[in-house]
Amino acid sequence: MKFESLFLGFYMMLSRIFFFVFKMVLVVVCSLLFSAQVQSAENHLSDLWELLKAKEYKEPSNDEMKWATQLFHQAMDKNSQSINNKAAIASDLFIEELVDGTLSKLLIIRETAQKLNGRGLFVMRPDGNGILLQAPHGYMDVYTGKLVSQMMQEQNYSALSVNSVPRRYKKNKKWVNADMAHLTSTYFYLWSQIFAEKFPSGQIIQLHGFNNKNRSTTKNVDMILSNGTQFVDVPLLKQAQCLKNWLGESRVLVYPREIKILGATSNSIGSLLRDKKFTDFKHYEMSLDLRKRLVNESESRKILTNCITMSA
């Protein structure tokens, strides 16, 4: 009986080891297959982002958030020599590198192909300009997800975060909230927090979309700029003037000085950053026509980047 118990225990241990190894191999194989899909699309971040689209959002567990915290710190640490793959696996994330059009190395952190929980796409450029680009509603604010992906790959931005699930969807006939600009227990929120810690003098820019045809006050407006507060600062005014010079004085408005709506005052990322004394958060609302123009015209994207970086 003692021998049988030992044999059974040994068998159970081997079974667990085999299952763990099989799971790790499966993750790697599926991720490589997924990467091959992206390679065929010339490594465009926007194509990768489209492939990551999830149907539902699954909030990370406390343990997953702890591992993701370690992973994100390493990704943003210029002195880090390596990334902890254990942290990536434990947080259900996959790491890969890409050389972009500027010949910079991009570190990409994303979900694996066989396990899409809508937790987002995150990209880091170690030698970037200290600016984090965000699109928390990349799908529903049409073109914003593609736009920030293009800008990240073409220009010298330090970091990117894009949502990978619709901001709201129906499940069992009930609406589910997956709004990355208002939830807090998310990788999107965590990425913003760690960026603010690593780049205290940096800038975070959120791109959103609004329907300018819905209100008479916005009928001829292409952009509404704010910093998430009731107070206008000098960097915001500099960016606004640059954009006014490009699009037209009356087509770019600043909240709350020139318009009283869409000021991002309830934005969870903005609130987090203010609590951390991070002062350079910008919120851009853009009309559909402008978004469409930006994704189709590389020169327009360069102008937008020039206006963003002039106050950085």
mmCIF file of C-alpha atoms in Angstrom:
data_model
loop_
_atom_site.group_PDB
_atom_site.id
_atom_site.type_symbol
_atom_site.label_atom_id
_atom_site.label_comp_id
_atom_site.label_asym_id
_atom_site.label_seq_id
_atom_site.Cartn_x
_atom_site.Cartn_y
_atom_site.Cartn_z
ATOM 1 C CA MET A 1 0.000 0.000 0.000
ATOM 2 C CA LYS A 2 2.855 2.356 0.825
ATOM 3 C CA PHE A 3 4.488 1.669 -2.558
ATOM 4 C CA GLU A 4 1.163 2.253 -4.345
ATOM 5 C CA SER A 5 0.697 5.583 -2.543
ATOM 6 C CA LEU A 6 4.207 6.707 -3.491
ATOM 7 C CA PHE A 7 3.641 5.642 -7.095
ATOM 8 C CA LEU A 8 0.308 7.472 -7.222
ATOM 9 C CA GLY A 9 1.869 10.624 -5.770
ATOM 10 C CA PHE A 10 4.739 10.457 -8.263
ATOM 11 C CA TYR A 11 2.257 9.954 -11.124
ATOM 12 C CA MET A 12 0.166 12.955 -10.039
ATOM 13 C CA MET A 13 3.274 15.146 -9.816
ATOM 14 C CA LEU A 14 4.396 14.112 -13.315
ATOM 15 C CA SER A 15 0.897 14.798 -14.662
ATOM 16 C CA ARG A 16 0.910 18.328 -13.242
ATOM 17 C CA ILE A 17 4.380 19.015 -14.665
ATOM 18 C CA PHE A 18 3.323 17.691 -18.078
ATOM 19 C CA PHE A 19 0.159 19.814 -18.064
ATOM 20 C CA PHE A 20 2.117 22.960 -17.131
ATOM 21 C CA VAL A 21 4.747 22.371 -19.840
ATOM 22 C CA PHE A 22 2.027 21.625 -22.412
ATOM 23 C CA LYS A 23 0.221 24.863 -21.509
ATOM 24 C CA MET A 24 3.412 26.925 -21.877
ATOM 25 C CA VAL A 25 4.230 25.330 -25.248
ATOM 26 C CA LEU A 26 0.674 25.982 -26.435
ATOM 27 C CA VAL A 27 0.922 29.656 -25.429
ATOM 28 C CA VAL A 28 4.210 30.083 -27.297
ATOM 29 C CA VAL A 29 3.034 28.259 -30.445
ATOM 30 C CA CYS A 30 -0.256 30.188 -30.634
ATOM 31 C CA SER A 31 1.532 33.471 -30.046
ATOM 32 C CA LEU A 32 4.034 32.722 -32.814
ATOM 33 C CA LEU A 33 1.208 31.905 -35.196
ATOM 34 C CA PHE A 34 -0.493 35.150 -34.198
ATOM 35 C CA SER A 35 2.737 37.069 -34.765
ATOM 36 C CA ALA A 36 3.021 35.553 -38.233
ATOM 37 C CA GLN A 37 -0.335 37.112 -39.075
ATOM 38 C CA VAL A 38 1.016 40.490 -38.053
ATOM 39 C CA GLN A 39 4.265 39.996 -39.970
ATOM 40 C CA SER A 40 2.257 39.493 -43.167
ATOM 41 C CA ALA A 41 0.704 42.920 -42.511
ATOM 42 C CA GLU A 42 4.186 44.515 -42.483
ATOM 43 C CA ASN A 43 4.175 44.798 -38.687
ATOM 44 C CA HIS A 44 1.745 47.706 -38.637
ATOM 45 C CA LEU A 45 0.579 48.339 -35.083
ATOM 46 C CA SER A 46 -2.875 49.209 -36.354
ATOM 47 C CA ASP A 47 -3.217 45.742 -37.916
ATOM 48 C CA LEU A 48 -2.062 44.105 -34.701
ATOM 49 C CA TRP A 49 -4.575 46.151 -32.732
ATOM 50 C CA GLU A 50 -7.401 44.983 -35.003
ATOM 51 C CA LEU A 51 -6.376 41.348 -34.469
ATOM 52 C CA LEU A 52 -6.550 41.840 -30.693
ATOM 53 C CA LYS A 53 -10.217 42.874 -30.634
ATOM 54 C CA ALA A 54 -12.093 40.921 -27.955
ATOM 55 C CA LYS A 55 -15.833 40.332 -27.714
ATOM 56 C CA GLU A 56 -15.935 40.634 -23.923
ATOM 57 C CA TYR A 57 -13.897 42.214 -21.144
ATOM 58 C CA LYS A 58 -12.524 40.198 -18.248
ATOM 59 C CA GLU A 59 -11.204 42.276 -15.374
ATOM 60 C CA PRO A 60 -7.711 41.217 -14.193
ATOM 61 C CA SER A 61 -7.466 39.473 -10.839
ATOM 62 C CA ASN A 62 -5.461 41.008 -7.993
ATOM 63 C CA ASP A 63 -2.593 38.598 -8.703
ATOM 64 C CA GLU A 64 -2.623 39.455 -12.401
ATOM 65 C CA MET A 65 -2.501 43.165 -11.548
ATOM 66 C CA LYS A 66 0.532 42.545 -9.307
ATOM 67 C CA TRP A 67 2.386 40.691 -12.072
ATOM 68 C CA ALA A 68 1.403 43.320 -14.649
ATOM 69 C CA THR A 69 2.735 46.034 -12.321
ATOM 70 C CA GLN A 70 6.130 44.319 -12.265
ATOM 71 C CA LEU A 71 6.051 43.823 -16.035
ATOM 72 C CA PHE A 72 5.085 47.421 -16.827
ATOM 73 C CA HIS A 73 7.769 48.802 -14.500
ATOM 74 C CA GLN A 74 10.400 46.736 -16.298
ATOM 75 C CA ALA A 75 9.087 47.766 -19.725
ATOM 76 C CA MET A 76 9.408 51.466 -18.853
ATOM 77 C CA ASP A 77 12.720 51.223 -16.996
ATOM 78 C CA LYS A 78 15.555 52.346 -19.277
ATOM 79 C CA ASN A 79 18.061 50.515 -17.061
ATOM 80 C CA SER A 80 16.223 47.193 -17.190
ATOM 81 C CA GLN A 81 18.309 44.612 -19.036
ATOM 82 C CA SER A 82 15.568 42.037 -19.443
ATOM 83 C CA ILE A 83 11.839 41.528 -19.115
ATOM 84 C CA ASN A 84 10.468 38.932 -16.716
ATOM 85 C CA ASN A 85 8.630 36.433 -18.913
ATOM 86 C CA LYS A 86 7.150 34.862 -15.800
ATOM 87 C CA ALA A 87 5.418 38.168 -15.048
ATOM 88 C CA ALA A 88 4.085 38.294 -18.602
ATOM 89 C CA ILE A 89 2.708 34.748 -18.486
ATOM 90 C CA ALA A 90 1.212 35.263 -15.016
ATOM 91 C CA SER A 91 -0.608 38.386 -16.205
ATOM 92 C CA ASP A 92 -1.814 36.655 -19.402
ATOM 93 C CA LEU A 93 0.349 38.874 -21.604
ATOM 94 C CA PHE A 94 2.864 38.264 -24.388
ATOM 95 C CA ILE A 95 5.968 40.313 -25.241
ATOM 96 C CA GLU A 96 7.503 40.938 -28.641
ATOM 97 C CA GLU A 97 9.798 43.467 -30.278
ATOM 98 C CA LEU A 98 9.369 45.395 -33.513
ATOM 99 C CA VAL A 99 11.643 47.758 -35.428
ATOM 100 C CA ASP A 100 9.429 50.559 -36.723
ATOM 101 C CA GLY A 101 9.666 52.967 -39.651
ATOM 102 C CA THR A 102 11.995 55.272 -37.699
ATOM 103 C CA LEU A 103 14.306 52.292 -37.009
ATOM 104 C CA SER A 104 13.479 52.518 -33.302
ATOM 105 C CA LYS A 105 12.913 49.392 -31.278
ATOM 106 C CA LEU A 106 9.366 49.024 -29.994
ATOM 107 C CA LEU A 107 8.491 46.760 -27.081
ATOM 108 C CA ILE A 108 4.971 45.405 -27.584
ATOM 109 C CA ILE A 109 2.935 43.976 -24.705
ATOM 110 C CA ARG A 110 -0.329 42.324 -25.664
ATOM 111 C CA GLU A 111 -2.615 39.398 -24.984
ATOM 112 C CA THR A 112 -2.050 36.003 -26.555
ATOM 113 C CA ALA A 113 -4.081 34.964 -29.573
ATOM 114 C CA GLN A 114 -6.041 32.226 -27.846
ATOM 115 C CA LYS A 115 -6.963 34.285 -24.788
ATOM 116 C CA LEU A 116 -8.363 37.701 -25.673
ATOM 117 C CA ASN A 117 -9.864 39.351 -22.587
ATOM 118 C CA GLY A 118 -9.986 42.921 -23.897
ATOM 119 C CA ARG A 119 -7.185 44.233 -21.684
ATOM 120 C CA GLY A 120 -5.489 46.365 -24.317
ATOM 121 C CA LEU A 121 -2.397 46.858 -26.458
ATOM 122 C CA PHE A 122 0.652 48.502 -24.868
ATOM 123 C CA VAL A 123 3.798 49.678 -26.648
ATOM 124 C CA MET A 124 7.012 51.235 -25.346
ATOM 125 C CA ARG A 125 9.820 53.024 -27.227
ATOM 126 C CA PRO A 126 12.866 53.246 -24.894
ATOM 127 C CA ASP A 127 14.372 56.290 -26.654
ATOM 128 C CA GLY A 128 11.108 58.199 -27.163
ATOM 129 C CA ASN A 129 10.019 61.780 -26.524
ATOM 130 C CA GLY A 130 8.354 61.323 -23.120
ATOM 131 C CA ILE A 131 4.769 61.316 -24.441
ATOM 132 C CA LEU A 132 2.176 58.571 -23.952
ATOM 133 C CA LEU A 133 -0.545 58.349 -26.608
ATOM 134 C CA GLN A 134 -3.885 56.821 -25.604
ATOM 135 C CA ALA A 135 -7.119 55.790 -27.296
ATOM 136 C CA PRO A 136 -9.458 54.420 -24.597
ATOM 137 C CA HIS A 137 -12.373 54.051 -27.051
ATOM 138 C CA GLY A 138 -10.456 52.936 -30.116
ATOM 139 C CA TYR A 139 -13.359 51.140 -31.788
ATOM 140 C CA MET A 140 -16.419 53.193 -30.885
ATOM 141 C CA ASP A 141 -14.618 56.520 -31.347
ATOM 142 C CA VAL A 142 -14.085 55.499 -34.955
ATOM 143 C CA TYR A 143 -10.503 55.690 -36.297
ATOM 144 C CA THR A 144 -8.912 56.717 -32.978
ATOM 145 C CA GLY A 145 -7.386 53.279 -32.336
ATOM 146 C CA LYS A 146 -5.899 53.151 -35.810
ATOM 147 C CA LEU A 147 -4.755 56.764 -35.589
ATOM 148 C CA VAL A 148 -2.741 56.439 -32.372
ATOM 149 C CA SER A 149 -1.205 53.194 -33.676
ATOM 150 C CA GLN A 150 -0.079 54.982 -36.840
ATOM 151 C CA MET A 151 1.310 57.918 -34.881
ATOM 152 C CA MET A 152 3.202 55.633 -32.509
ATOM 153 C CA GLN A 153 4.842 53.758 -35.353
ATOM 154 C CA GLU A 154 5.654 56.808 -37.488
ATOM 155 C CA GLN A 155 6.761 59.336 -34.878
ATOM 156 C CA ASN A 156 8.961 59.340 -31.774
ATOM 157 C CA TYR A 157 6.333 58.819 -29.053
ATOM 158 C CA SER A 158 7.514 57.003 -25.930
ATOM 159 C CA ALA A 159 4.441 54.904 -25.244
ATOM 160 C CA LEU A 160 1.035 53.804 -26.456
ATOM 161 C CA SER A 161 -2.054 52.278 -24.880
ATOM 162 C CA VAL A 162 -5.174 51.331 -26.833
ATOM 163 C CA ASN A 163 -8.251 49.502 -25.625
ATOM 164 C CA SER A 164 -9.028 46.149 -27.245
ATOM 165 C CA VAL A 165 -12.724 45.733 -26.451
ATOM 166 C CA PRO A 166 -15.734 47.966 -27.213
ATOM 167 C CA ARG A 167 -16.335 50.450 -24.379
ATOM 168 C CA ARG A 168 -19.784 48.902 -23.865
ATOM 169 C CA TYR A 169 -21.502 45.807 -25.187
ATOM 170 C CA LYS A 170 -24.507 43.645 -24.433
ATOM 171 C CA LYS A 171 -24.277 40.337 -22.582
ATOM 172 C CA ASN A 172 -27.390 38.393 -21.587
ATOM 173 C CA LYS A 173 -29.456 41.399 -22.719
ATOM 174 C CA LYS A 174 -27.632 43.707 -20.291
ATOM 175 C CA TRP A 175 -25.116 46.428 -21.046
ATOM 176 C CA VAL A 176 -21.569 45.791 -19.821
ATOM 177 C CA ASN A 177 -19.274 48.743 -19.079
ATOM 178 C CA ALA A 178 -15.737 48.320 -20.425
ATOM 179 C CA ASP A 179 -14.842 52.016 -20.618
ATOM 180 C CA MET A 180 -11.082 52.380 -20.160
ATOM 181 C CA ALA A 181 -11.454 56.120 -19.548
ATOM 182 C CA HIS A 182 -13.588 55.543 -16.451
ATOM 183 C CA LEU A 183 -12.722 52.121 -14.965
ATOM 184 C CA THR A 184 -9.793 51.803 -12.563
ATOM 185 C CA SER A 185 -9.038 48.072 -12.103
ATOM 186 C CA THR A 186 -7.572 47.788 -15.601
ATOM 187 C CA TYR A 187 -4.190 47.377 -17.259
ATOM 188 C CA PHE A 188 -4.961 50.621 -19.118
ATOM 189 C CA TYR A 189 -5.204 52.529 -15.821
ATOM 190 C CA LEU A 190 -2.113 50.755 -14.466
ATOM 191 C CA TRP A 191 -0.035 51.591 -17.566
ATOM 192 C CA SER A 192 -0.965 55.273 -17.148
ATOM 193 C CA GLN A 193 -0.053 55.226 -13.454
ATOM 194 C CA ILE A 194 3.376 53.682 -14.005
ATOM 195 C CA PHE A 195 4.110 56.001 -16.933
ATOM 196 C CA ALA A 196 3.385 58.999 -14.690
ATOM 197 C CA GLU A 197 5.808 57.603 -12.098
ATOM 198 C CA LYS A 198 8.566 56.906 -14.633
ATOM 199 C CA PHE A 199 8.066 60.115 -16.629
ATOM 200 C CA PRO A 200 6.995 62.779 -14.088
ATOM 201 C CA SER A 201 7.808 65.541 -16.604
ATOM 202 C CA GLY A 202 6.156 63.699 -19.485
ATOM 203 C CA GLN A 203 2.821 64.180 -21.220
ATOM 204 C CA ILE A 204 -0.225 61.951 -21.684
ATOM 205 C CA ILE A 205 -2.486 62.635 -24.665
ATOM 206 C CA GLN A 206 -5.881 60.962 -25.018
ATOM 207 C CA LEU A 207 -7.589 61.001 -28.419
ATOM 208 C CA HIS A 208 -11.389 60.719 -28.522
ATOM 209 C CA GLY A 209 -14.152 61.185 -31.054
ATOM 210 C CA PHE A 210 -17.358 63.220 -30.849
ATOM 211 C CA ASN A 211 -20.307 63.870 -33.137
ATOM 212 C CA ASN A 212 -20.058 67.553 -33.987
ATOM 213 C CA LYS A 213 -23.376 67.443 -35.859
ATOM 214 C CA ASN A 214 -25.398 66.686 -32.699
ATOM 215 C CA ARG A 215 -25.270 70.204 -31.249
ATOM 216 C CA SER A 216 -25.537 73.638 -32.804
ATOM 217 C CA THR A 217 -22.563 74.779 -30.697
ATOM 218 C CA THR A 218 -20.253 72.190 -32.281
ATOM 219 C CA LYS A 219 -21.579 72.098 -35.848
ATOM 220 C CA ASN A 220 -18.424 73.650 -37.310
ATOM 221 C CA VAL A 221 -15.983 72.443 -34.647
ATOM 222 C CA ASP A 222 -13.274 69.861 -35.359
ATOM 223 C CA MET A 223 -11.510 69.718 -31.992
ATOM 224 C CA ILE A 224 -12.253 70.355 -28.327
ATOM 225 C CA LEU A 225 -9.179 70.464 -26.096
ATOM 226 C CA SER A 226 -9.074 70.166 -22.313
ATOM 227 C CA ASN A 227 -6.859 69.045 -19.449
ATOM 228 C CA GLY A 228 -9.679 67.477 -17.436
ATOM 229 C CA THR A 229 -10.099 70.461 -15.111
ATOM 230 C CA GLN A 230 -11.889 73.815 -14.988
ATOM 231 C CA PHE A 231 -8.564 75.622 -15.336
ATOM 232 C CA VAL A 232 -6.712 76.310 -18.573
ATOM 233 C CA ASP A 233 -2.907 76.025 -18.522
ATOM 234 C CA VAL A 234 -0.276 77.525 -20.829
ATOM 235 C CA PRO A 235 0.809 74.254 -22.530
ATOM 236 C CA LEU A 236 -2.821 73.549 -23.462
ATOM 237 C CA LEU A 237 -3.201 77.037 -24.942
ATOM 238 C CA LYS A 238 0.015 76.607 -26.944
ATOM 239 C CA GLN A 239 -1.240 73.355 -28.434
ATOM 240 C CA ALA A 240 -4.636 74.886 -29.124
ATOM 241 C CA GLN A 241 -3.133 77.868 -30.949
ATOM 242 C CA CYS A 242 -0.969 75.590 -33.074
ATOM 243 C CA LEU A 243 -4.051 73.554 -34.021
ATOM 244 C CA LYS A 244 -6.101 76.713 -34.651
ATOM 245 C CA ASN A 245 -3.400 77.913 -37.042
ATOM 246 C CA TRP A 246 -3.765 74.638 -38.915
ATOM 247 C CA LEU A 247 -7.528 73.997 -38.873
ATOM 248 C CA GLY A 248 -8.936 77.481 -38.335
ATOM 249 C CA GLU A 249 -9.525 79.655 -35.279
ATOM 250 C CA SER A 250 -13.186 78.714 -34.799
ATOM 251 C CA ARG A 251 -12.717 75.000 -35.501
ATOM 252 C CA VAL A 252 -10.597 74.338 -32.392
ATOM 253 C CA LEU A 253 -12.103 75.210 -29.001
ATOM 254 C CA VAL A 254 -10.662 75.043 -25.489
ATOM 255 C CA TYR A 255 -12.710 73.794 -22.511
ATOM 256 C CA PRO A 256 -14.005 75.579 -20.462
ATOM 257 C CA ARG A 257 -12.905 78.943 -21.883
ATOM 258 C CA GLU A 258 -14.563 78.606 -25.305
ATOM 259 C CA ILE A 259 -17.018 75.739 -24.811
ATOM 260 C CA LYS A 260 -18.678 74.128 -21.763
ATOM 261 C CA ILE A 261 -18.952 70.473 -22.859
ATOM 262 C CA LEU A 262 -16.646 67.453 -23.310
ATOM 263 C CA GLY A 263 -14.080 68.602 -20.765
ATOM 264 C CA ALA A 264 -13.108 65.133 -19.454
ATOM 265 C CA THR A 265 -13.669 66.180 -15.836
ATOM 266 C CA SER A 266 -14.811 62.659 -14.868
ATOM 267 C CA ASN A 267 -12.016 60.864 -16.737
ATOM 268 C CA SER A 268 -10.440 58.320 -14.362
ATOM 269 C CA ILE A 269 -6.974 58.631 -15.917
ATOM 270 C CA GLY A 270 -7.032 62.410 -15.558
ATOM 271 C CA SER A 271 -8.140 62.094 -11.939
ATOM 272 C CA LEU A 272 -5.380 59.571 -11.215
ATOM 273 C CA LEU A 273 -2.746 61.843 -12.725
ATOM 274 C CA ARG A 274 -3.875 64.872 -10.736
ATOM 275 C CA ASP A 275 -3.662 62.810 -7.539
ATOM 276 C CA LYS A 276 -0.080 61.944 -8.482
ATOM 277 C CA LYS A 277 0.765 65.612 -9.193
ATOM 278 C CA PHE A 278 1.286 64.761 -12.864
ATOM 279 C CA THR A 279 0.322 68.010 -14.556
ATOM 280 C CA ASP A 280 0.483 67.363 -18.301
ATOM 281 C CA PHE A 281 -2.669 65.420 -19.214
ATOM 282 C CA LYS A 282 -4.421 66.460 -22.427
ATOM 283 C CA HIS A 283 -7.803 65.321 -23.749
ATOM 284 C CA TYR A 284 -8.548 65.796 -27.454
ATOM 285 C CA GLU A 285 -12.074 65.386 -28.820
ATOM 286 C CA MET A 286 -12.115 65.178 -32.628
ATOM 287 C CA SER A 287 -14.847 65.267 -35.263
ATOM 288 C CA LEU A 288 -15.342 62.282 -37.559
ATOM 289 C CA ASP A 289 -14.165 64.257 -40.598
ATOM 290 C CA LEU A 290 -10.917 65.169 -38.859
ATOM 291 C CA ARG A 291 -10.314 61.609 -37.664
ATOM 292 C CA LYS A 292 -10.851 60.311 -41.182
ATOM 293 C CA ARG A 293 -8.464 62.910 -42.566
ATOM 294 C CA LEU A 294 -5.791 62.042 -40.033
ATOM 295 C CA VAL A 295 -5.792 58.287 -40.687
ATOM 296 C CA ASN A 296 -5.599 58.920 -44.434
ATOM 297 C CA GLU A 297 -2.992 61.705 -44.516
ATOM 298 C CA SER A 298 0.482 61.191 -43.085
ATOM 299 C CA GLU A 299 1.243 64.912 -43.439
ATOM 300 C CA SER A 300 -1.762 65.763 -41.265
ATOM 301 C CA ARG A 301 -0.525 63.312 -38.636
ATOM 302 C CA LYS A 302 2.856 65.068 -38.674
ATOM 303 C CA ILE A 303 1.173 68.432 -38.108
ATOM 304 C CA LEU A 304 -0.817 67.005 -35.185
ATOM 305 C CA THR A 305 2.373 65.587 -33.674
ATOM 306 C CA ASN A 306 4.164 68.927 -34.104
ATOM 307 C CA CYS A 307 1.382 70.678 -32.175
ATOM 308 C CA ILE A 308 1.434 68.035 -29.431
ATOM 309 C CA THR A 309 5.204 68.133 -28.983
ATOM 310 C CA MET A 310 5.639 71.914 -29.089
ATOM 311 C CA SER A 311 4.708 72.133 -25.391
ATOM 312 C CA ALA A 312 6.453 68.932 -24.305
#
